[in-house]
Structures are given as C-alpha cells and as structure tokens.
Amino acid sequence: MEEKIEHAVFTYDVKKLQAALATYLHRQLPTDAWTWLEERASLVSETGNTQQFVVGFSAMPRKTGKQALILSEDEQTALQTIRPGLTLRHWTIDRLSRVWLMLCLDTTNRDQYIAAIEHLFPTAEMNELVALYSALPLLAYPAAWRARCAEGIRNNIGDVLESIMCDNPYAAENLDEPAWNQLVLKAIFTEKPIHRIIGIDARANQTLAHTLSDFAHERWAAHRRVPPMQWRCVANFIDDRIFPDIQRIAYSEINAEREAAALVCAQSHYAPARELVDKAVDLKAILNSGMTWDKLAGKP
C-alpha cells in the first residue's frame, strides 16, 4: 500500500508546471532548438528510452544556448502558485531545458526513474550538476533524493553549492536537522547569500545557534570578522551562552554588526535581549530606519 502511494507522489501539479515551463522555453528558444527539445521530450516520455534522455541532457547547451532565462515578475509569481518556493531567477535557458526534460521521464517504475537520474551524477560536469540539484524539488519520490542532496553539500564548486542552497526549497523540506545545519554552516563558511536559503528562519534550531556561537568565538580568537548575517539563525535561541555574543556585536564599531544585533534582539523573546534593544538608542534607531535582514544582506 505504501509503495502505491509513493508512486503518485509529486508535491505539486507536475502537468501544470510542465506546461508553464514549456511556454517559457518555446517563447525564448529559437525555433529549431525548441523543435529539437520537444522531439527529445516526446521520445523520453512516450518510449521511456532513458538513453535518449541521457543524450538530450548532455547535448542541451549545444542545442539551446546558455543565455539567461527571461521571465516577468508575474510569471515568477505564477510559478510560486504551482510549486511553492520555486524561483527561476538566475537560471539559464539550458538549465531550465534540462530540468524540463527531467520532468518528462516516466515515473511509473520507481527504480528505473531514480536510476535514470542517479546515473547522471557521477560523471556530470558543473552545469549539469547545477541542473540536477536545481531539479530536486521538482522530482517524484522526494525522499529518494535526501542522500544525494546531503552529498551535494560537500561539493566545493561554488555554482553547484548555490544551486542546492539558494532559492531551492528541497533542503528545507526534506533534510534532517544535522544535514540542514551542515548546509547552513557550509553556506556561511563559503560566503554564500544565506538570505536566499529557503527556510533559513523556519529551520533554525538551538544546536545550530550554539554551533554558530562557537564559530564566532573561533573567528574572534583569530582576529577575523564574523559574518553579520549568521546571527539571523540565532535570534529565537538566545540564551545565557549566546547573549554575550549579541552584546558584543551590539557595541561593535562595525555598522553591519550593530544592525544585526538590533534585528536579532527585536526578533528574540529572550528578556535581556529585549531589554538591550529597548535601552540602546543606536539599536532603536536602526530598527526605526526600517532595517531588515534582506537590506543588511544587500550591503557590501
């Protein structure tokens, strides 16, 4: 019974998304490229020929080009109604074409479906890996890709890491706490834009908060700067151990650190943190100026 239920699992209306993505591709691709892609998709979906899928996946940039994908704000919003958390900002046309081709795979046989996609990972070059990891929130059998996602976090190629960490809802929805914490830590260590990590607030936890406090102490001991955005993850978990860190950045000479302290204290339910922001004129002024985490992230 559980197997039958799993066969039906997509977390969204896959047919509706396929149609929307096809519209965008048809509009932006040259006629010959769209004809080739449509024919390849038909071969994959109608015959179940996984070899045609592999060949098409590999040939994609030569057929479609690598130009930036152009979507209107209304189209981006419409995608969110079909698949919450999905955004195609920063995507290229070959990346979308590869993901769309993956959506054409037959999902009836779970093992064959998973094997067809897994087969691509070991030999994939950078842009292929970007497409594969970008597709994770759109694939059938979501639980089947947890280990693959966790493995991807250990990758050291910047673009590949961003495809997993940024604007991708899969990790927040599927990773367990240790794997999620590793993703956030890796994002901070590699200076990725953590404000683009979907679920960064909802998945924050006490263990992560304490680890980030330890990280801050290591950086300070080495006379190195602590990324102000990392404190976003501790706001709801301030305790006696973390509060001295917040006091330190609240009185920092660095504007971004004071701004982070103001935002943390404003969000926290820890009484001393609330008292700090109520009493510190500078912190109150920061909040009154309309500072947000996104604005802080946008500062150089």
PDB file of C-alpha atoms in Angstrom:
ATOM      1  CA  MET A   1       0.000   0.000   0.000  1.00  0.00           C
ATOM      2  CA  GLU A   2       2.811   2.407   0.861  1.00  0.00           C
ATOM      3  CA  GLU A   3       4.507   1.653  -2.478  1.00  0.00           C
ATOM      4  CA  LYS A   4       1.363   2.604  -4.428  1.00  0.00           C
ATOM      5  CA  ILE A   5       1.066   5.855  -2.542  1.00  0.00           C
ATOM      6  CA  GLU A   6       4.687   6.706  -3.240  1.00  0.00           C
ATOM      7  CA  HIS A   7       4.264   6.131  -6.989  1.00  0.00           C
ATOM      8  CA  ALA A   8       1.801   9.016  -7.072  1.00  0.00           C
ATOM      9  CA  VAL A   9       3.991  11.428  -5.163  1.00  0.00           C
ATOM     10  CA  PHE A  10       4.749  14.791  -6.629  1.00  0.00           C
ATOM     11  CA  THR A  11       4.466  17.620  -4.166  1.00  0.00           C
ATOM     12  CA  TYR A  12       2.764  19.825  -6.746  1.00  0.00           C
ATOM     13  CA  ASP A  13       0.815  19.668 -10.043  1.00  0.00           C
ATOM     14  CA  VAL A  14       3.580  18.424 -12.341  1.00  0.00           C
ATOM     15  CA  LYS A  15       1.497  18.665 -15.526  1.00  0.00           C
ATOM     16  CA  LYS A  16       0.698  22.298 -14.833  1.00  0.00           C
ATOM     17  CA  LEU A  17       4.348  23.093 -14.221  1.00  0.00           C
ATOM     18  CA  GLN A  18       5.438  21.230 -17.348  1.00  0.00           C
ATOM     19  CA  ALA A  19       3.011  23.314 -19.398  1.00  0.00           C
ATOM     20  CA  ALA A  20       4.188  26.597 -17.873  1.00  0.00           C
ATOM     21  CA  LEU A  21       7.858  25.799 -18.416  1.00  0.00           C
ATOM     22  CA  ALA A  22       7.162  24.676 -21.983  1.00  0.00           C
ATOM     23  CA  THR A  23       5.565  28.063 -22.656  1.00  0.00           C
ATOM     24  CA  TYR A  24       8.645  29.904 -21.408  1.00  0.00           C
ATOM     25  CA  LEU A  25      11.020  27.671 -23.379  1.00  0.00           C
ATOM     26  CA  HIS A  26       9.000  27.881 -26.595  1.00  0.00           C
ATOM     27  CA  ARG A  27       8.968  31.665 -26.374  1.00  0.00           C
ATOM     28  CA  GLN A  28      12.675  32.120 -25.715  1.00  0.00           C
ATOM     29  CA  LEU A  29      14.306  29.332 -27.718  1.00  0.00           C
ATOM     30  CA  PRO A  30      14.999  29.594 -31.455  1.00  0.00           C
ATOM     31  CA  THR A  31      12.500  27.570 -33.470  1.00  0.00           C
ATOM     32  CA  ASP A  32      14.961  24.803 -34.363  1.00  0.00           C
ATOM     33  CA  ALA A  33      16.100  24.459 -30.753  1.00  0.00           C
ATOM     34  CA  TRP A  34      12.539  24.224 -29.464  1.00  0.00           C
ATOM     35  CA  THR A  35      11.643  21.661 -32.130  1.00  0.00           C
ATOM     36  CA  TRP A  36      14.651  19.551 -31.145  1.00  0.00           C
ATOM     37  CA  LEU A  37      13.814  19.799 -27.428  1.00  0.00           C
ATOM     38  CA  GLU A  38      10.149  18.967 -27.973  1.00  0.00           C
ATOM     39  CA  GLU A  39      11.056  15.925 -30.074  1.00  0.00           C
ATOM     40  CA  ARG A  40      13.531  14.760 -27.452  1.00  0.00           C
ATOM     41  CA  ALA A  41      10.919  15.150 -24.715  1.00  0.00           C
ATOM     42  CA  SER A  42       8.439  13.095 -26.724  1.00  0.00           C
ATOM     43  CA  LEU A  43      10.952  10.300 -27.170  1.00  0.00           C
ATOM     44  CA  VAL A  44      11.676  10.286 -23.439  1.00  0.00           C
ATOM     45  CA  SER A  45       8.052  10.384 -22.282  1.00  0.00           C
ATOM     46  CA  GLU A  46       6.440   8.153 -24.902  1.00  0.00           C
ATOM     47  CA  THR A  47       9.054   5.430 -25.300  1.00  0.00           C
ATOM     48  CA  GLY A  48      10.624   5.514 -21.840  1.00  0.00           C
ATOM     49  CA  ASN A  49      14.010   5.497 -23.573  1.00  0.00           C
ATOM     50  CA  THR A  50      16.440   6.581 -20.903  1.00  0.00           C
ATOM     51  CA  GLN A  51      19.319   6.624 -23.382  1.00  0.00           C
ATOM     52  CA  GLN A  52      17.519   9.356 -25.309  1.00  0.00           C
ATOM     53  CA  PHE A  53      17.204  11.211 -22.021  1.00  0.00           C
ATOM     54  CA  VAL A  54      20.935  10.949 -21.279  1.00  0.00           C
ATOM     55  CA  VAL A  55      21.904  12.071 -24.771  1.00  0.00           C
ATOM     56  CA  GLY A  56      19.489  15.003 -24.673  1.00  0.00           C
ATOM     57  CA  PHE A  57      20.589  16.066 -21.215  1.00  0.00           C
ATOM     58  CA  SER A  58      24.234  16.106 -22.271  1.00  0.00           C
ATOM     59  CA  ALA A  59      23.658  17.894 -25.589  1.00  0.00           C
ATOM     60  CA  MET A  60      21.419  20.608 -24.160  1.00  0.00           C
ATOM     61  CA  PRO A  61      23.683  23.688 -24.154  1.00  0.00           C
ATOM     62  CA  ARG A  62      24.844  22.972 -27.718  1.00  0.00           C
ATOM     63  CA  LYS A  63      21.212  22.909 -28.859  1.00  0.00           C
ATOM     64  CA  THR A  64      19.658  25.630 -26.705  1.00  0.00           C
ATOM     65  CA  GLY A  65      22.495  28.004 -25.914  1.00  0.00           C
ATOM     66  CA  LYS A  66      23.313  29.313 -22.456  1.00  0.00           C
ATOM     67  CA  GLN A  67      21.603  32.699 -22.395  1.00  0.00           C
ATOM     68  CA  ALA A  68      19.890  33.945 -19.247  1.00  0.00           C
ATOM     69  CA  LEU A  69      16.271  32.937 -18.784  1.00  0.00           C
ATOM     70  CA  ILE A  70      13.934  35.923 -19.017  1.00  0.00           C
ATOM     71  CA  LEU A  71      10.684  35.824 -17.035  1.00  0.00           C
ATOM     72  CA  SER A  72       8.375  38.600 -15.905  1.00  0.00           C
ATOM     73  CA  GLU A  73       7.555  39.156 -12.244  1.00  0.00           C
ATOM     74  CA  ASP A  74       4.030  37.888 -12.922  1.00  0.00           C
ATOM     75  CA  GLU A  75       5.454  34.679 -14.364  1.00  0.00           C
ATOM     76  CA  GLN A  76       7.739  34.224 -11.379  1.00  0.00           C
ATOM     77  CA  THR A  77       4.749  34.696  -9.082  1.00  0.00           C
ATOM     78  CA  ALA A  78       2.678  32.227 -11.084  1.00  0.00           C
ATOM     79  CA  LEU A  79       5.375  29.590 -10.640  1.00  0.00           C
ATOM     80  CA  GLN A  80       5.112  30.025  -6.873  1.00  0.00           C
ATOM     81  CA  THR A  81       1.422  29.146  -7.013  1.00  0.00           C
ATOM     82  CA  ILE A  82       2.236  25.899  -8.824  1.00  0.00           C
ATOM     83  CA  ARG A  83       5.317  24.917  -6.846  1.00  0.00           C
ATOM     84  CA  PRO A  84       5.774  26.979  -3.646  1.00  0.00           C
ATOM     85  CA  GLY A  85       9.369  28.000  -3.131  1.00  0.00           C
ATOM     86  CA  LEU A  86      10.338  27.646  -6.790  1.00  0.00           C
ATOM     87  CA  THR A  87      12.088  30.588  -8.377  1.00  0.00           C
ATOM     88  CA  LEU A  88      13.909  30.614 -11.706  1.00  0.00           C
ATOM     89  CA  ARG A  89      15.812  33.833 -11.123  1.00  0.00           C
ATOM     90  CA  HIS A  90      19.494  33.398 -12.000  1.00  0.00           C
ATOM     91  CA  TRP A  91      18.677  30.417 -14.276  1.00  0.00           C
ATOM     92  CA  THR A  92      19.923  29.959 -17.833  1.00  0.00           C
ATOM     93  CA  ILE A  93      17.918  28.532 -20.723  1.00  0.00           C
ATOM     94  CA  ASP A  94      19.949  25.297 -20.867  1.00  0.00           C
ATOM     95  CA  ARG A  95      19.438  24.758 -17.146  1.00  0.00           C
ATOM     96  CA  LEU A  96      15.666  25.094 -17.496  1.00  0.00           C
ATOM     97  CA  SER A  97      15.656  22.907 -20.613  1.00  0.00           C
ATOM     98  CA  ARG A  98      17.482  20.145 -18.759  1.00  0.00           C
ATOM     99  CA  VAL A  99      15.096  20.320 -15.823  1.00  0.00           C
ATOM    100  CA  TRP A 100      12.077  20.302 -18.142  1.00  0.00           C
ATOM    101  CA  LEU A 101      13.419  17.201 -19.901  1.00  0.00           C
ATOM    102  CA  MET A 102      13.739  15.514 -16.500  1.00  0.00           C
ATOM    103  CA  LEU A 103      10.063  16.220 -15.874  1.00  0.00           C
ATOM    104  CA  CYS A 104       9.244  14.226 -18.989  1.00  0.00           C
ATOM    105  CA  LEU A 105      10.660  10.995 -17.577  1.00  0.00           C
ATOM    106  CA  ASP A 106       8.180   8.205 -16.869  1.00  0.00           C
ATOM    107  CA  THR A 107       7.705   7.860 -13.116  1.00  0.00           C
ATOM    108  CA  THR A 108       5.679   4.639 -13.177  1.00  0.00           C
ATOM    109  CA  ASN A 109       8.630   2.408 -12.338  1.00  0.00           C
ATOM    110  CA  ARG A 110      10.200   3.999  -9.291  1.00  0.00           C
ATOM    111  CA  ASP A 111      13.530   2.175  -9.504  1.00  0.00           C
ATOM    112  CA  GLN A 112      14.037   2.858 -13.203  1.00  0.00           C
ATOM    113  CA  TYR A 113      13.091   6.502 -12.765  1.00  0.00           C
ATOM    114  CA  ILE A 114      15.527   7.048  -9.915  1.00  0.00           C
ATOM    115  CA  ALA A 115      18.283   5.101 -11.686  1.00  0.00           C
ATOM    116  CA  ALA A 116      17.930   7.212 -14.845  1.00  0.00           C
ATOM    117  CA  ILE A 117      18.586  10.391 -12.867  1.00  0.00           C
ATOM    118  CA  GLU A 118      21.161   8.965 -10.468  1.00  0.00           C
ATOM    119  CA  HIS A 119      23.142   7.685 -13.439  1.00  0.00           C
ATOM    120  CA  LEU A 120      23.920  11.296 -14.396  1.00  0.00           C
ATOM    121  CA  PHE A 121      25.514  12.457 -11.148  1.00  0.00           C
ATOM    122  CA  PRO A 122      28.873  10.632 -11.094  1.00  0.00           C
ATOM    123  CA  THR A 123      30.082  11.949 -14.468  1.00  0.00           C
ATOM    124  CA  ALA A 124      28.217  15.281 -14.582  1.00  0.00           C
ATOM    125  CA  GLU A 125      30.198  18.441 -15.263  1.00  0.00           C
ATOM    126  CA  MET A 126      29.475  21.630 -13.331  1.00  0.00           C
ATOM    127  CA  ASN A 127      26.490  22.953 -15.295  1.00  0.00           C
ATOM    128  CA  GLU A 128      24.932  19.503 -15.428  1.00  0.00           C
ATOM    129  CA  LEU A 129      25.243  19.222 -11.642  1.00  0.00           C
ATOM    130  CA  VAL A 130      23.653  22.654 -11.275  1.00  0.00           C
ATOM    131  CA  ALA A 131      20.650  21.467 -13.293  1.00  0.00           C
ATOM    132  CA  LEU A 132      20.413  18.181 -11.398  1.00  0.00           C
ATOM    133  CA  TYR A 133      20.439  19.796  -7.974  1.00  0.00           C
ATOM    134  CA  SER A 134      18.090  22.563  -9.120  1.00  0.00           C
ATOM    135  CA  ALA A 135      15.619  19.850 -10.136  1.00  0.00           C
ATOM    136  CA  LEU A 136      15.469  18.160  -6.728  1.00  0.00           C
ATOM    137  CA  PRO A 137      12.321  19.971  -5.508  1.00  0.00           C
ATOM    138  CA  LEU A 138      10.554  19.049  -8.746  1.00  0.00           C
ATOM    139  CA  LEU A 139      11.314  15.334  -8.890  1.00  0.00           C
ATOM    140  CA  ALA A 140       8.987  12.486  -7.996  1.00  0.00           C
ATOM    141  CA  TYR A 141       9.688  10.463  -4.827  1.00  0.00           C
ATOM    142  CA  PRO A 142      11.117  13.414  -2.834  1.00  0.00           C
ATOM    143  CA  ALA A 143      12.512  11.254  -0.027  1.00  0.00           C
ATOM    144  CA  ALA A 144      14.679   9.352  -2.510  1.00  0.00           C
ATOM    145  CA  TRP A 145      16.951  12.361  -3.054  1.00  0.00           C
ATOM    146  CA  ARG A 146      17.859  13.196   0.551  1.00  0.00           C
ATOM    147  CA  ALA A 147      21.218  11.444   0.498  1.00  0.00           C
ATOM    148  CA  ARG A 148      22.052  12.983  -2.861  1.00  0.00           C
ATOM    149  CA  CYS A 149      21.257  16.459  -1.547  1.00  0.00           C
ATOM    150  CA  ALA A 150      23.346  15.896   1.588  1.00  0.00           C
ATOM    151  CA  GLU A 151      26.236  14.691  -0.565  1.00  0.00           C
ATOM    152  CA  GLY A 152      25.958  17.779  -2.735  1.00  0.00           C
ATOM    153  CA  ILE A 153      26.525  19.999   0.275  1.00  0.00           C
ATOM    154  CA  ARG A 154      30.031  18.532   0.495  1.00  0.00           C
ATOM    155  CA  ASN A 155      30.791  19.765  -3.031  1.00  0.00           C
ATOM    156  CA  ASN A 156      33.253  22.641  -3.254  1.00  0.00           C
ATOM    157  CA  ILE A 157      32.176  24.141  -6.592  1.00  0.00           C
ATOM    158  CA  GLY A 158      30.521  27.479  -5.890  1.00  0.00           C
ATOM    159  CA  ASP A 159      27.808  27.324  -8.566  1.00  0.00           C
ATOM    160  CA  VAL A 160      26.851  23.797  -7.550  1.00  0.00           C
ATOM    161  CA  LEU A 161      26.576  24.786  -3.903  1.00  0.00           C
ATOM    162  CA  GLU A 162      24.389  27.756  -4.775  1.00  0.00           C
ATOM    163  CA  SER A 163      22.050  25.537  -6.789  1.00  0.00           C
ATOM    164  CA  ILE A 164      21.451  23.468  -3.642  1.00  0.00           C
ATOM    165  CA  MET A 165      21.454  26.253  -1.074  1.00  0.00           C
ATOM    166  CA  CYS A 166      19.882  29.253  -2.770  1.00  0.00           C
ATOM    167  CA  ASP A 167      16.272  29.607  -3.961  1.00  0.00           C
ATOM    168  CA  ASN A 168      15.818  25.840  -3.666  1.00  0.00           C
ATOM    169  CA  PRO A 169      13.088  24.562  -1.312  1.00  0.00           C
ATOM    170  CA  TYR A 170      14.201  20.912  -1.359  1.00  0.00           C
ATOM    171  CA  ALA A 171      16.660  21.060   1.538  1.00  0.00           C
ATOM    172  CA  ALA A 172      14.314  22.828   3.947  1.00  0.00           C
ATOM    173  CA  GLU A 173      11.519  20.415   3.141  1.00  0.00           C
ATOM    174  CA  ASN A 174      13.464  17.170   3.267  1.00  0.00           C
ATOM    175  CA  LEU A 175      16.779  17.248   5.123  1.00  0.00           C
ATOM    176  CA  ASP A 176      17.030  16.161   8.744  1.00  0.00           C
ATOM    177  CA  GLU A 177      18.412  18.614  11.282  1.00  0.00           C
ATOM    178  CA  PRO A 178      22.106  17.581  11.127  1.00  0.00           C
ATOM    179  CA  ALA A 179      22.164  17.762   7.315  1.00  0.00           C
ATOM    180  CA  TRP A 180      20.290  21.069   7.357  1.00  0.00           C
ATOM    181  CA  ASN A 181      22.716  22.542   9.865  1.00  0.00           C
ATOM    182  CA  GLN A 182      25.622  21.398   7.714  1.00  0.00           C
ATOM    183  CA  LEU A 183      24.092  23.206   4.739  1.00  0.00           C
ATOM    184  CA  VAL A 184      23.772  26.478   6.649  1.00  0.00           C
ATOM    185  CA  LEU A 185      27.293  26.213   8.072  1.00  0.00           C
ATOM    186  CA  LYS A 186      28.751  25.448   4.646  1.00  0.00           C
ATOM    187  CA  ALA A 187      26.887  28.441   3.221  1.00  0.00           C
ATOM    188  CA  ILE A 188      28.390  30.692   5.878  1.00  0.00           C
ATOM    189  CA  PHE A 189      31.900  29.238   5.514  1.00  0.00           C
ATOM    190  CA  THR A 190      31.792  29.689   1.741  1.00  0.00           C
ATOM    191  CA  GLU A 191      30.166  33.139   1.943  1.00  0.00           C
ATOM    192  CA  LYS A 192      27.006  32.223   0.080  1.00  0.00           C
ATOM    193  CA  PRO A 193      23.971  34.580   0.282  1.00  0.00           C
ATOM    194  CA  ILE A 194      22.178  32.943   3.194  1.00  0.00           C
ATOM    195  CA  HIS A 195      19.171  35.265   2.829  1.00  0.00           C
ATOM    196  CA  ARG A 196      18.415  33.241  -0.307  1.00  0.00           C
ATOM    197  CA  ILE A 197      18.294  29.965   1.620  1.00  0.00           C
ATOM    198  CA  ILE A 198      14.635  28.975   1.693  1.00  0.00           C
ATOM    199  CA  GLY A 199      13.606  28.019   5.218  1.00  0.00           C
ATOM    200  CA  ILE A 200      16.519  29.823   6.888  1.00  0.00           C
ATOM    201  CA  ASP A 201      14.223  31.104   9.651  1.00  0.00           C
ATOM    202  CA  ALA A 202      11.786  28.197   9.921  1.00  0.00           C
ATOM    203  CA  ARG A 203      14.560  25.585  10.158  1.00  0.00           C
ATOM    204  CA  ALA A 204      16.721  27.484  12.663  1.00  0.00           C
ATOM    205  CA  ASN A 205      17.385  25.435  15.797  1.00  0.00           C
ATOM    206  CA  GLN A 206      19.227  25.514  19.112  1.00  0.00           C
ATOM    207  CA  THR A 207      22.022  23.205  18.001  1.00  0.00           C
ATOM    208  CA  LEU A 208      22.770  25.409  15.011  1.00  0.00           C
ATOM    209  CA  ALA A 209      22.654  28.536  17.171  1.00  0.00           C
ATOM    210  CA  HIS A 210      25.247  27.134  19.583  1.00  0.00           C
ATOM    211  CA  THR A 211      27.457  25.964  16.724  1.00  0.00           C
ATOM    212  CA  LEU A 212      27.371  29.444  15.216  1.00  0.00           C
ATOM    213  CA  SER A 213      28.295  30.930  18.578  1.00  0.00           C
ATOM    214  CA  ASP A 214      31.295  28.592  18.734  1.00  0.00           C
ATOM    215  CA  PHE A 215      32.220  29.594  15.183  1.00  0.00           C
ATOM    216  CA  ALA A 216      32.075  33.258  16.138  1.00  0.00           C
ATOM    217  CA  HIS A 217      34.405  32.693  19.082  1.00  0.00           C
ATOM    218  CA  GLU A 218      36.882  30.886  16.821  1.00  0.00           C
ATOM    219  CA  ARG A 219      36.847  33.772  14.356  1.00  0.00           C
ATOM    220  CA  TRP A 220      37.239  36.385  17.049  1.00  0.00           C
ATOM    221  CA  ALA A 221      40.128  34.473  18.623  1.00  0.00           C
ATOM    222  CA  ALA A 222      41.827  34.513  15.219  1.00  0.00           C
ATOM    223  CA  HIS A 223      41.095  38.255  14.884  1.00  0.00           C
ATOM    224  CA  ARG A 224      38.805  37.604  11.949  1.00  0.00           C
ATOM    225  CA  ARG A 225      35.426  39.149  11.231  1.00  0.00           C
ATOM    226  CA  VAL A 226      32.222  37.189  11.823  1.00  0.00           C
ATOM    227  CA  PRO A 227      29.637  37.418   9.000  1.00  0.00           C
ATOM    228  CA  PRO A 228      26.817  39.583  10.417  1.00  0.00           C
ATOM    229  CA  MET A 229      24.137  37.582   8.587  1.00  0.00           C
ATOM    230  CA  GLN A 230      24.925  34.434  10.563  1.00  0.00           C
ATOM    231  CA  TRP A 231      23.205  35.936  13.626  1.00  0.00           C
ATOM    232  CA  ARG A 232      19.884  35.667  11.825  1.00  0.00           C
ATOM    233  CA  CYS A 233      19.919  31.973  12.734  1.00  0.00           C
ATOM    234  CA  VAL A 234      20.251  32.551  16.494  1.00  0.00           C
ATOM    235  CA  ALA A 235      17.529  35.130  17.124  1.00  0.00           C
ATOM    236  CA  ASN A 236      14.979  32.711  18.523  1.00  0.00           C
ATOM    237  CA  PHE A 237      17.533  30.730  20.507  1.00  0.00           C
ATOM    238  CA  ILE A 238      19.399  33.334  22.529  1.00  0.00           C
ATOM    239  CA  ASP A 239      20.276  32.032  25.977  1.00  0.00           C
ATOM    240  CA  ASP A 240      22.862  32.739  28.675  1.00  0.00           C
ATOM    241  CA  ARG A 241      25.553  31.236  26.475  1.00  0.00           C
ATOM    242  CA  ILE A 242      24.760  33.264  23.334  1.00  0.00           C
ATOM    243  CA  PHE A 243      23.663  36.581  24.827  1.00  0.00           C
ATOM    244  CA  PRO A 244      27.237  37.843  25.487  1.00  0.00           C
ATOM    245  CA  ASP A 245      27.881  37.428  21.750  1.00  0.00           C
ATOM    246  CA  ILE A 246      24.920  39.641  20.977  1.00  0.00           C
ATOM    247  CA  GLN A 247      26.098  42.229  23.476  1.00  0.00           C
ATOM    248  CA  ARG A 248      29.484  42.229  21.807  1.00  0.00           C
ATOM    249  CA  ILE A 249      28.120  42.945  18.322  1.00  0.00           C
ATOM    250  CA  ALA A 250      25.614  45.453  19.718  1.00  0.00           C
ATOM    251  CA  TYR A 251      28.515  47.654  20.788  1.00  0.00           C
ATOM    252  CA  SER A 252      30.709  46.917  17.785  1.00  0.00           C
ATOM    253  CA  GLU A 253      32.351  49.666  15.770  1.00  0.00           C
ATOM    254  CA  ILE A 254      31.152  47.899  12.624  1.00  0.00           C
ATOM    255  CA  ASN A 255      27.766  49.169  11.445  1.00  0.00           C
ATOM    256  CA  ALA A 256      26.654  45.839   9.987  1.00  0.00           C
ATOM    257  CA  GLU A 257      27.273  44.076  13.298  1.00  0.00           C
ATOM    258  CA  ARG A 258      25.215  46.609  15.230  1.00  0.00           C
ATOM    259  CA  GLU A 259      22.461  46.280  12.653  1.00  0.00           C
ATOM    260  CA  ALA A 260      22.498  42.501  13.049  1.00  0.00           C
ATOM    261  CA  ALA A 261      22.311  42.887  16.828  1.00  0.00           C
ATOM    262  CA  ALA A 262      19.284  45.181  16.520  1.00  0.00           C
ATOM    263  CA  LEU A 263      17.468  42.720  14.267  1.00  0.00           C
ATOM    264  CA  VAL A 264      18.302  39.753  16.497  1.00  0.00           C
ATOM    265  CA  CYS A 265      17.130  41.480  19.651  1.00  0.00           C
ATOM    266  CA  ALA A 266      13.933  42.703  18.004  1.00  0.00           C
ATOM    267  CA  GLN A 267      13.096  39.140  16.962  1.00  0.00           C
ATOM    268  CA  SER A 268      14.107  37.467  20.214  1.00  0.00           C
ATOM    269  CA  HIS A 269      11.851  36.551  23.133  1.00  0.00           C
ATOM    270  CA  TYR A 270      14.821  36.389  25.498  1.00  0.00           C
ATOM    271  CA  ALA A 271      14.175  39.113  28.091  1.00  0.00           C
ATOM    272  CA  PRO A 272      17.737  40.509  28.334  1.00  0.00           C
ATOM    273  CA  ALA A 273      17.862  40.833  24.549  1.00  0.00           C
ATOM    274  CA  ARG A 274      14.586  42.718  24.528  1.00  0.00           C
ATOM    275  CA  GLU A 275      15.866  44.992  27.273  1.00  0.00           C
ATOM    276  CA  LEU A 276      19.059  45.635  25.334  1.00  0.00           C
ATOM    277  CA  VAL A 277      17.232  46.854  22.241  1.00  0.00           C
ATOM    278  CA  ASP A 278      14.811  48.906  24.344  1.00  0.00           C
ATOM    279  CA  LYS A 279      17.622  50.726  26.153  1.00  0.00           C
ATOM    280  CA  ALA A 280      20.224  51.136  23.391  1.00  0.00           C
ATOM    281  CA  VAL A 281      19.476  54.285  21.424  1.00  0.00           C
ATOM    282  CA  ASP A 282      21.619  53.183  18.491  1.00  0.00           C
ATOM    283  CA  LEU A 283      19.806  49.873  18.156  1.00  0.00           C
ATOM    284  CA  LYS A 284      16.412  51.529  18.312  1.00  0.00           C
ATOM    285  CA  ALA A 285      17.458  53.988  15.616  1.00  0.00           C
ATOM    286  CA  ILE A 286      18.491  51.091  13.386  1.00  0.00           C
ATOM    287  CA  LEU A 287      15.087  49.456  13.740  1.00  0.00           C
ATOM    288  CA  ASN A 288      13.286  52.747  13.206  1.00  0.00           C
ATOM    289  CA  SER A 289      15.211  53.221   9.972  1.00  0.00           C
ATOM    290  CA  GLY A 290      13.431  50.163   8.546  1.00  0.00           C
ATOM    291  CA  MET A 291      16.418  47.818   8.579  1.00  0.00           C
ATOM    292  CA  THR A 292      15.659  44.223   7.586  1.00  0.00           C
ATOM    293  CA  TRP A 293      17.758  41.113   7.048  1.00  0.00           C
ATOM    294  CA  ASP A 294      17.381  41.485   3.289  1.00  0.00           C
ATOM    295  CA  LYS A 295      18.616  45.068   3.427  1.00  0.00           C
ATOM    296  CA  LEU A 296      21.533  44.005   5.593  1.00  0.00           C
ATOM    297  CA  ALA A 297      22.385  41.219   3.132  1.00  0.00           C
ATOM    298  CA  GLY A 298      22.453  43.737   0.313  1.00  0.00           C
ATOM    299  CA  LYS A 299      25.163  45.831   1.943  1.00  0.00           C
ATOM    300  CA  PRO A 300      28.769  45.456   0.717  1.00  0.00           C
TER     301      PRO A 300
END
